[in-house]
Amino acid sequence: MSNKEVYIIVAVDCKNGIGKDNLMPWHFKKETQYFKEITTAVKDPSKKNMVIMGKNTWYSLPEKYRPLKDRKNVVLTRDASLKIEGVEVSSSLEDAVNLAGDDIETIFIIGGATLFQESLSYPNLTGLYITFVEKEYECDTHFPEIPAKFSNKQLLKEDEENGVKFKFMLYK
Ligand SMILES: NC(=O)c1ccc[n+]([C@@H]2O[C@H](COP(=O)([O-])OP(=O)(O)OC[C@H]3O[C@@H](n4cnc5c(N)ncnc54)[C@H](OP(=O)(O)O)[C@@H]3O)[C@@H](O)[C@H]2O)c1
């Protein structure tokens, strides 16, 4: 079993919406930048972080941005025939986490809803980076209820873009 910290990172609207038609419901440069910073930053410069995502989230990323650079990308699917160039494909969350060798510092589970649902009951989940977007969007995909055990809530920063406010929180 991996001894690394494992975090969910997600952005939710004020009704826990996270997606629409297999895309993000909103586009904010500051939120994208924050996601990039949190998932890329390492304390030890000889290491990098791992991002684990479901197959739908992989295909929802614009082609020019995938694989997400400077991070080890792992895509989850139960389709054993799926091969994606430059990416590790795994058939379970546990197997994906176990792909993290000594060169990996922190593991981030980046979505989508199906994978988040399973990850919330993953016994070694360290915490959740949640960006609260203080507006309602039309969504067909939602983030599940946050388990009560993640009761230590820290406001990391607040920001605003195009009149929409965000709160960047860390739950542990
Ligand atoms: N707001 C945010 O922060 C955020 C972040 C990420 C994604 N999203 C949004 O979320 C939506 C996509 O969510 P989604 O629930 O449809 O898709 P998803 O979780 O990205 O992908 C689901 C697929 O991934 C595979 N999978 C997931 N968990 C697995 C596991 N534990 N083991 C093996 N395979 C697994 C399965 O593929 P197979 O069917 O091939 O087996 C499953 O059908 C999009 O709208 C996206 O934009 C939002």
PDB file of C-alpha atoms and ligand atoms in Angstrom:
ATOM      1  CA  MET A   1       0.000   0.000   0.000  1.00  0.00           C
ATOM      2  CA  SER A   2       1.252   3.497  -0.874  1.00  0.00           C
ATOM      3  CA  ASN A   3       2.390   5.743   2.003  1.00  0.00           C
ATOM      4  CA  LYS A   4       1.903   8.940   0.028  1.00  0.00           C
ATOM      5  CA  GLU A   5      -0.645  11.652   0.691  1.00  0.00           C
ATOM      6  CA  VAL A   6      -3.704  11.319  -1.544  1.00  0.00           C
ATOM      7  CA  TYR A   7      -5.967  14.314  -2.165  1.00  0.00           C
ATOM      8  CA  ILE A   8      -9.110  14.941  -4.130  1.00  0.00           C
ATOM      9  CA  ILE A   9      -9.089  18.259  -5.959  1.00  0.00           C
ATOM     10  CA  VAL A  10     -12.406  19.588  -7.280  1.00  0.00           C
ATOM     11  CA  ALA A  11     -14.279  22.785  -8.083  1.00  0.00           C
ATOM     12  CA  VAL A  12     -17.992  22.890  -7.235  1.00  0.00           C
ATOM     13  CA  ASP A  13     -20.721  25.434  -7.845  1.00  0.00           C
ATOM     14  CA  CYS A  14     -23.111  26.526  -5.110  1.00  0.00           C
ATOM     15  CA  LYS A  15     -25.278  23.404  -5.708  1.00  0.00           C
ATOM     16  CA  ASN A  16     -22.278  20.996  -5.855  1.00  0.00           C
ATOM     17  CA  GLY A  17     -22.418  20.926  -9.665  1.00  0.00           C
ATOM     18  CA  ILE A  18     -19.112  19.934 -11.322  1.00  0.00           C
ATOM     19  CA  GLY A  19     -19.835  19.171 -14.979  1.00  0.00           C
ATOM     20  CA  LYS A  20     -22.152  19.475 -17.967  1.00  0.00           C
ATOM     21  CA  ASP A  21     -22.078  17.404 -21.195  1.00  0.00           C
ATOM     22  CA  ASN A  22     -18.697  15.964 -20.134  1.00  0.00           C
ATOM     23  CA  LEU A  23     -17.175  19.417 -19.881  1.00  0.00           C
ATOM     24  CA  MET A  24     -16.484  21.902 -17.116  1.00  0.00           C
ATOM     25  CA  PRO A  25     -19.536  24.183 -16.681  1.00  0.00           C
ATOM     26  CA  TRP A  26     -17.319  27.272 -16.320  1.00  0.00           C
ATOM     27  CA  HIS A  27     -13.937  28.600 -17.401  1.00  0.00           C
ATOM     28  CA  PHE A  28     -11.970  30.778 -15.041  1.00  0.00           C
ATOM     29  CA  LYS A  29      -8.278  31.376 -15.645  1.00  0.00           C
ATOM     30  CA  LYS A  30      -7.634  31.796 -11.922  1.00  0.00           C
ATOM     31  CA  GLU A  31      -9.272  28.489 -11.067  1.00  0.00           C
ATOM     32  CA  THR A  32      -7.370  26.656 -13.817  1.00  0.00           C
ATOM     33  CA  GLN A  33      -4.136  28.270 -12.660  1.00  0.00           C
ATOM     34  CA  TYR A  34      -4.803  27.241  -9.050  1.00  0.00           C
ATOM     35  CA  PHE A  35      -5.472  23.638 -10.139  1.00  0.00           C
ATOM     36  CA  LYS A  36      -2.197  23.627 -12.072  1.00  0.00           C
ATOM     37  CA  GLU A  37      -0.219  25.094  -9.152  1.00  0.00           C
ATOM     38  CA  ILE A  38      -1.608  22.770  -6.488  1.00  0.00           C
ATOM     39  CA  THR A  39      -1.247  19.609  -8.572  1.00  0.00           C
ATOM     40  CA  THR A  40       2.225  20.478  -9.924  1.00  0.00           C
ATOM     41  CA  ALA A  41       4.017  22.001  -6.909  1.00  0.00           C
ATOM     42  CA  VAL A  42       6.533  19.743  -5.158  1.00  0.00           C
ATOM     43  CA  LYS A  43       8.755  20.279  -2.128  1.00  0.00           C
ATOM     44  CA  ASP A  44      11.436  17.941  -3.509  1.00  0.00           C
ATOM     45  CA  PRO A  45      12.454  19.149  -7.002  1.00  0.00           C
ATOM     46  CA  SER A  46      13.620  15.649  -7.990  1.00  0.00           C
ATOM     47  CA  LYS A  47      10.025  14.397  -7.743  1.00  0.00           C
ATOM     48  CA  LYS A  48       6.695  15.092  -9.374  1.00  0.00           C
ATOM     49  CA  ASN A  49       3.057  14.524  -8.466  1.00  0.00           C
ATOM     50  CA  MET A  50       0.608  12.025  -9.889  1.00  0.00           C
ATOM     51  CA  VAL A  51      -2.880  12.887 -11.161  1.00  0.00           C
ATOM     52  CA  ILE A  52      -5.471  10.111 -11.380  1.00  0.00           C
ATOM     53  CA  MET A  53      -8.613  10.622 -13.438  1.00  0.00           C
ATOM     54  CA  GLY A  54     -11.556   8.679 -14.828  1.00  0.00           C
ATOM     55  CA  LYS A  55     -11.741   8.031 -18.561  1.00  0.00           C
ATOM     56  CA  ASN A  56     -14.440  10.639 -19.168  1.00  0.00           C
ATOM     57  CA  THR A  57     -12.399  13.351 -17.488  1.00  0.00           C
ATOM     58  CA  TRP A  58      -9.388  12.425 -19.637  1.00  0.00           C
ATOM     59  CA  TYR A  59     -11.440  12.881 -22.814  1.00  0.00           C
ATOM     60  CA  SER A  60     -12.944  16.121 -21.458  1.00  0.00           C
ATOM     61  CA  LEU A  61      -9.488  17.732 -21.342  1.00  0.00           C
ATOM     62  CA  PRO A  62      -8.603  19.756 -24.446  1.00  0.00           C
ATOM     63  CA  GLU A  63      -6.192  17.644 -26.518  1.00  0.00           C
ATOM     64  CA  LYS A  64      -3.458  20.264 -26.379  1.00  0.00           C
ATOM     65  CA  TYR A  65      -3.406  20.101 -22.555  1.00  0.00           C
ATOM     66  CA  ARG A  66      -3.231  16.337 -22.179  1.00  0.00           C
ATOM     67  CA  PRO A  67      -1.402  14.629 -20.662  1.00  0.00           C
ATOM     68  CA  LEU A  68      -1.277  17.326 -17.959  1.00  0.00           C
ATOM     69  CA  LYS A  69       2.334  18.387 -18.066  1.00  0.00           C
ATOM     70  CA  ASP A  70       4.942  17.950 -15.331  1.00  0.00           C
ATOM     71  CA  ARG A  71       2.664  15.405 -13.624  1.00  0.00           C
ATOM     72  CA  LYS A  72       2.407  11.646 -14.022  1.00  0.00           C
ATOM     73  CA  ASN A  73      -1.039  11.051 -15.573  1.00  0.00           C
ATOM     74  CA  VAL A  74      -3.010   7.892 -14.790  1.00  0.00           C
ATOM     75  CA  VAL A  75      -6.366   7.177 -16.455  1.00  0.00           C
ATOM     76  CA  LEU A  76      -8.840   4.710 -14.933  1.00  0.00           C
ATOM     77  CA  THR A  77     -10.985   2.390 -17.044  1.00  0.00           C
ATOM     78  CA  ARG A  78     -12.218  -1.171 -16.811  1.00  0.00           C
ATOM     79  CA  ASP A  79     -11.657  -1.482 -20.569  1.00  0.00           C
ATOM     80  CA  ALA A  80      -8.491  -3.604 -20.709  1.00  0.00           C
ATOM     81  CA  SER A  81      -7.992  -2.785 -24.396  1.00  0.00           C
ATOM     82  CA  LEU A  82      -7.685   0.989 -23.902  1.00  0.00           C
ATOM     83  CA  LYS A  83      -4.205   2.317 -24.640  1.00  0.00           C
ATOM     84  CA  ILE A  84      -3.358   6.014 -24.439  1.00  0.00           C
ATOM     85  CA  GLU A  85       0.037   7.268 -25.522  1.00  0.00           C
ATOM     86  CA  GLY A  86       2.132   8.820 -22.773  1.00  0.00           C
ATOM     87  CA  VAL A  87      -0.245   7.772 -20.002  1.00  0.00           C
ATOM     88  CA  GLU A  88      -0.549   4.860 -17.622  1.00  0.00           C
ATOM     89  CA  VAL A  89      -3.955   3.177 -17.806  1.00  0.00           C
ATOM     90  CA  SER A  90      -5.196   1.387 -14.703  1.00  0.00           C
ATOM     91  CA  SER A  91      -8.306  -0.653 -13.883  1.00  0.00           C
ATOM     92  CA  SER A  92      -8.726   0.302 -10.203  1.00  0.00           C
ATOM     93  CA  LEU A  93      -7.989   3.178  -7.852  1.00  0.00           C
ATOM     94  CA  GLU A  94      -5.849   0.932  -5.653  1.00  0.00           C
ATOM     95  CA  ASP A  95      -3.740  -0.186  -8.634  1.00  0.00           C
ATOM     96  CA  ALA A  96      -3.401   3.425  -9.777  1.00  0.00           C
ATOM     97  CA  VAL A  97      -2.176   4.574  -6.350  1.00  0.00           C
ATOM     98  CA  ASN A  98       0.294   1.692  -6.300  1.00  0.00           C
ATOM     99  CA  LEU A  99       1.835   2.955  -9.559  1.00  0.00           C
ATOM    100  CA  ALA A 100       3.337   5.810  -7.531  1.00  0.00           C
ATOM    101  CA  GLY A 101       7.001   4.989  -7.026  1.00  0.00           C
ATOM    102  CA  ASP A 102       9.740   6.879  -5.186  1.00  0.00           C
ATOM    103  CA  ASP A 103       9.690   9.578  -7.874  1.00  0.00           C
ATOM    104  CA  ILE A 104       6.136  10.628  -6.921  1.00  0.00           C
ATOM    105  CA  GLU A 105       5.534  13.113  -4.085  1.00  0.00           C
ATOM    106  CA  THR A 106       1.748  13.567  -3.809  1.00  0.00           C
ATOM    107  CA  ILE A 107      -1.234  11.912  -5.494  1.00  0.00           C
ATOM    108  CA  PHE A 108      -4.218  13.946  -6.692  1.00  0.00           C
ATOM    109  CA  ILE A 109      -7.548  12.446  -7.705  1.00  0.00           C
ATOM    110  CA  ILE A 110      -8.884  14.947 -10.210  1.00  0.00           C
ATOM    111  CA  GLY A 111     -12.310  13.561 -11.183  1.00  0.00           C
ATOM    112  CA  GLY A 112     -14.863  13.107 -12.382  1.00  0.00           C
ATOM    113  CA  ALA A 113     -17.981  12.321 -10.408  1.00  0.00           C
ATOM    114  CA  THR A 114     -17.720   8.519 -10.703  1.00  0.00           C
ATOM    115  CA  LEU A 115     -14.160   8.470  -9.445  1.00  0.00           C
ATOM    116  CA  PHE A 116     -14.842  11.073  -6.734  1.00  0.00           C
ATOM    117  CA  GLN A 117     -17.692   8.927  -5.413  1.00  0.00           C
ATOM    118  CA  GLU A 118     -15.407   5.927  -4.994  1.00  0.00           C
ATOM    119  CA  SER A 119     -12.478   7.992  -3.704  1.00  0.00           C
ATOM    120  CA  LEU A 120     -14.453   9.451  -0.805  1.00  0.00           C
ATOM    121  CA  SER A 121     -14.485   6.022   0.797  1.00  0.00           C
ATOM    122  CA  TYR A 122     -10.833   5.287  -0.043  1.00  0.00           C
ATOM    123  CA  PRO A 123      -9.341   4.582   3.412  1.00  0.00           C
ATOM    124  CA  ASN A 124      -6.103   6.511   2.805  1.00  0.00           C
ATOM    125  CA  LEU A 125      -7.655   9.702   1.459  1.00  0.00           C
ATOM    126  CA  THR A 126      -5.704  12.518   3.175  1.00  0.00           C
ATOM    127  CA  GLY A 127      -8.010  15.400   2.321  1.00  0.00           C
ATOM    128  CA  LEU A 128      -9.824  17.456  -0.292  1.00  0.00           C
ATOM    129  CA  TYR A 129      -8.900  20.668  -2.048  1.00  0.00           C
ATOM    130  CA  ILE A 130     -12.286  22.150  -2.848  1.00  0.00           C
ATOM    131  CA  THR A 131     -12.850  25.346  -4.799  1.00  0.00           C
ATOM    132  CA  PHE A 132     -16.288  26.754  -4.064  1.00  0.00           C
ATOM    133  CA  VAL A 133     -17.497  28.776  -7.055  1.00  0.00           C
ATOM    134  CA  GLU A 134     -20.134  31.065  -5.608  1.00  0.00           C
ATOM    135  CA  LYS A 135     -22.621  30.861  -8.480  1.00  0.00           C
ATOM    136  CA  GLU A 136     -25.109  28.317  -9.835  1.00  0.00           C
ATOM    137  CA  TYR A 137     -24.483  26.717 -13.254  1.00  0.00           C
ATOM    138  CA  GLU A 138     -26.471  24.268 -15.337  1.00  0.00           C
ATOM    139  CA  CYS A 139     -24.860  20.923 -14.441  1.00  0.00           C
ATOM    140  CA  ASP A 140     -25.596  17.240 -15.055  1.00  0.00           C
ATOM    141  CA  THR A 141     -22.811  15.951 -12.790  1.00  0.00           C
ATOM    142  CA  HIS A 142     -22.476  16.647  -9.069  1.00  0.00           C
ATOM    143  CA  PHE A 143     -19.973  16.168  -6.271  1.00  0.00           C
ATOM    144  CA  PRO A 144     -21.131  13.757  -3.541  1.00  0.00           C
ATOM    145  CA  GLU A 145     -21.582  14.715   0.102  1.00  0.00           C
ATOM    146  CA  ILE A 146     -18.278  15.316   1.904  1.00  0.00           C
ATOM    147  CA  PRO A 147     -17.810  12.727   4.682  1.00  0.00           C
ATOM    148  CA  ALA A 148     -18.071  14.285   8.158  1.00  0.00           C
ATOM    149  CA  LYS A 149     -14.624  12.961   9.139  1.00  0.00           C
ATOM    150  CA  PHE A 150     -13.035  15.708   7.018  1.00  0.00           C
ATOM    151  CA  SER A 151     -13.959  18.267   9.674  1.00  0.00           C
ATOM    152  CA  ASN A 152     -10.771  20.368   9.674  1.00  0.00           C
ATOM    153  CA  LYS A 153     -11.633  23.086   7.137  1.00  0.00           C
ATOM    154  CA  GLN A 154      -9.068  25.660   6.145  1.00  0.00           C
ATOM    155  CA  LEU A 155      -9.676  28.665   3.892  1.00  0.00           C
ATOM    156  CA  LEU A 156      -6.512  28.876   1.762  1.00  0.00           C
ATOM    157  CA  LYS A 157      -7.490  31.946  -0.250  1.00  0.00           C
ATOM    158  CA  GLU A 158     -10.341  33.860  -1.833  1.00  0.00           C
ATOM    159  CA  ASP A 159     -10.440  35.344  -5.294  1.00  0.00           C
ATOM    160  CA  GLU A 160     -12.790  36.697  -7.949  1.00  0.00           C
ATOM    161  CA  GLU A 161     -13.015  36.674 -11.757  1.00  0.00           C
ATOM    162  CA  ASN A 162     -15.635  38.326 -13.966  1.00  0.00           C
ATOM    163  CA  GLY A 163     -17.699  39.162 -10.871  1.00  0.00           C
ATOM    164  CA  VAL A 164     -17.756  35.540  -9.626  1.00  0.00           C
ATOM    165  CA  LYS A 165     -16.184  34.829  -6.238  1.00  0.00           C
ATOM    166  CA  PHE A 166     -14.256  31.672  -5.320  1.00  0.00           C
ATOM    167  CA  LYS A 167     -13.207  30.211  -2.010  1.00  0.00           C
ATOM    168  CA  PHE A 168     -10.244  27.831  -2.110  1.00  0.00           C
ATOM    169  CA  MET A 169     -10.598  25.444   0.834  1.00  0.00           C
ATOM    170  CA  LEU A 170      -8.666  22.466   2.173  1.00  0.00           C
ATOM    171  CA  TYR A 171     -10.610  19.805   4.100  1.00  0.00           C
ATOM    172  CA  LYS A 172      -8.658  17.273   6.179  1.00  0.00           C
TER     173      LYS A 172
HETATM  174  N1  LIG B   1     -15.497  20.548 -11.489  1.00  0.00           N
HETATM  175  C1  LIG B   1     -14.443  19.745 -11.403  1.00  0.00           C
HETATM  176  O1  LIG B   1     -13.527  19.973 -10.601  1.00  0.00           O
HETATM  177  C2  LIG B   1     -14.345  18.553 -12.310  1.00  0.00           C
HETATM  178  C3  LIG B   1     -13.207  17.730 -12.282  1.00  0.00           C
HETATM  179  C4  LIG B   1     -13.152  16.637 -13.117  1.00  0.00           C
HETATM  180  C5  LIG B   1     -14.205  16.344 -13.970  1.00  0.00           C
HETATM  181  N2  LIG B   1     -15.290  17.155 -13.972  1.00  0.00           N
HETATM  182  C6  LIG B   1     -16.430  16.861 -14.831  1.00  0.00           C
HETATM  183  O2  LIG B   1     -16.946  15.581 -14.468  1.00  0.00           O
HETATM  184  C7  LIG B   1     -17.609  15.029 -15.627  1.00  0.00           C
HETATM  185  C8  LIG B   1     -17.107  13.620 -15.856  1.00  0.00           C
HETATM  186  O3  LIG B   1     -17.455  12.793 -14.743  1.00  0.00           O
HETATM  187  P1  LIG B   1     -17.903  11.255 -14.940  1.00  0.00           P
HETATM  188  O4  LIG B   1     -18.385  10.755 -13.632  1.00  0.00           O
HETATM  189  O5  LIG B   1     -18.798  11.168 -16.122  1.00  0.00           O
HETATM  190  O6  LIG B   1     -16.573  10.534 -15.394  1.00  0.00           O
HETATM  191  P2  LIG B   1     -15.151  10.057 -14.838  1.00  0.00           P
HETATM  192  O7  LIG B   1     -15.189   9.689 -13.379  1.00  0.00           O
HETATM  193  O8  LIG B   1     -14.120  11.023 -15.293  1.00  0.00           O
HETATM  194  O9  LIG B   1     -14.968   8.750 -15.740  1.00  0.00           O
HETATM  195  C9  LIG B   1     -15.806   7.631 -15.550  1.00  0.00           C
HETATM  196  C10 LIG B   1     -15.185   6.437 -16.214  1.00  0.00           C
HETATM  197  O10 LIG B   1     -13.851   6.250 -15.718  1.00  0.00           O
HETATM  198  C11 LIG B   1     -13.623   4.890 -15.429  1.00  0.00           C
HETATM  199  N3  LIG B   1     -13.503   4.737 -13.979  1.00  0.00           N
HETATM  200  C12 LIG B   1     -13.885   5.621 -13.013  1.00  0.00           C
HETATM  201  N4  LIG B   1     -13.587   5.145 -11.803  1.00  0.00           N
HETATM  202  C13 LIG B   1     -12.980   3.947 -12.001  1.00  0.00           C
HETATM  203  C14 LIG B   1     -12.423   2.965 -11.147  1.00  0.00           C
HETATM  204  N5  LIG B   1     -12.429   3.126  -9.825  1.00  0.00           N
HETATM  205  N6  LIG B   1     -11.879   1.861 -11.685  1.00  0.00           N
HETATM  206  C15 LIG B   1     -11.857   1.684 -13.041  1.00  0.00           C
HETATM  207  N7  LIG B   1     -12.381   2.574 -13.902  1.00  0.00           N
HETATM  208  C16 LIG B   1     -12.937   3.680 -13.389  1.00  0.00           C
HETATM  209  C17 LIG B   1     -14.798   4.121 -16.001  1.00  0.00           C
HETATM  210  O11 LIG B   1     -14.470   3.928 -17.372  1.00  0.00           O
HETATM  211  P3  LIG B   1     -14.970   2.636 -18.212  1.00  0.00           P
HETATM  212  O12 LIG B   1     -16.432   2.877 -18.428  1.00  0.00           O
HETATM  213  O13 LIG B   1     -14.166   2.678 -19.461  1.00  0.00           O
HETATM  214  O14 LIG B   1     -14.690   1.416 -17.370  1.00  0.00           O
HETATM  215  C18 LIG B   1     -15.922   5.149 -15.876  1.00  0.00           C
HETATM  216  O15 LIG B   1     -16.978   4.928 -16.793  1.00  0.00           O
HETATM  217  C19 LIG B   1     -17.300  15.985 -16.780  1.00  0.00           C
HETATM  218  O16 LIG B   1     -18.383  16.879 -16.967  1.00  0.00           O
HETATM  219  C20 LIG B   1     -16.085  16.742 -16.288  1.00  0.00           C
HETATM  220  O17 LIG B   1     -15.944  18.011 -16.912  1.00  0.00           O
HETATM  221  C21 LIG B   1     -15.374  18.237 -13.168  1.00  0.00           C
END
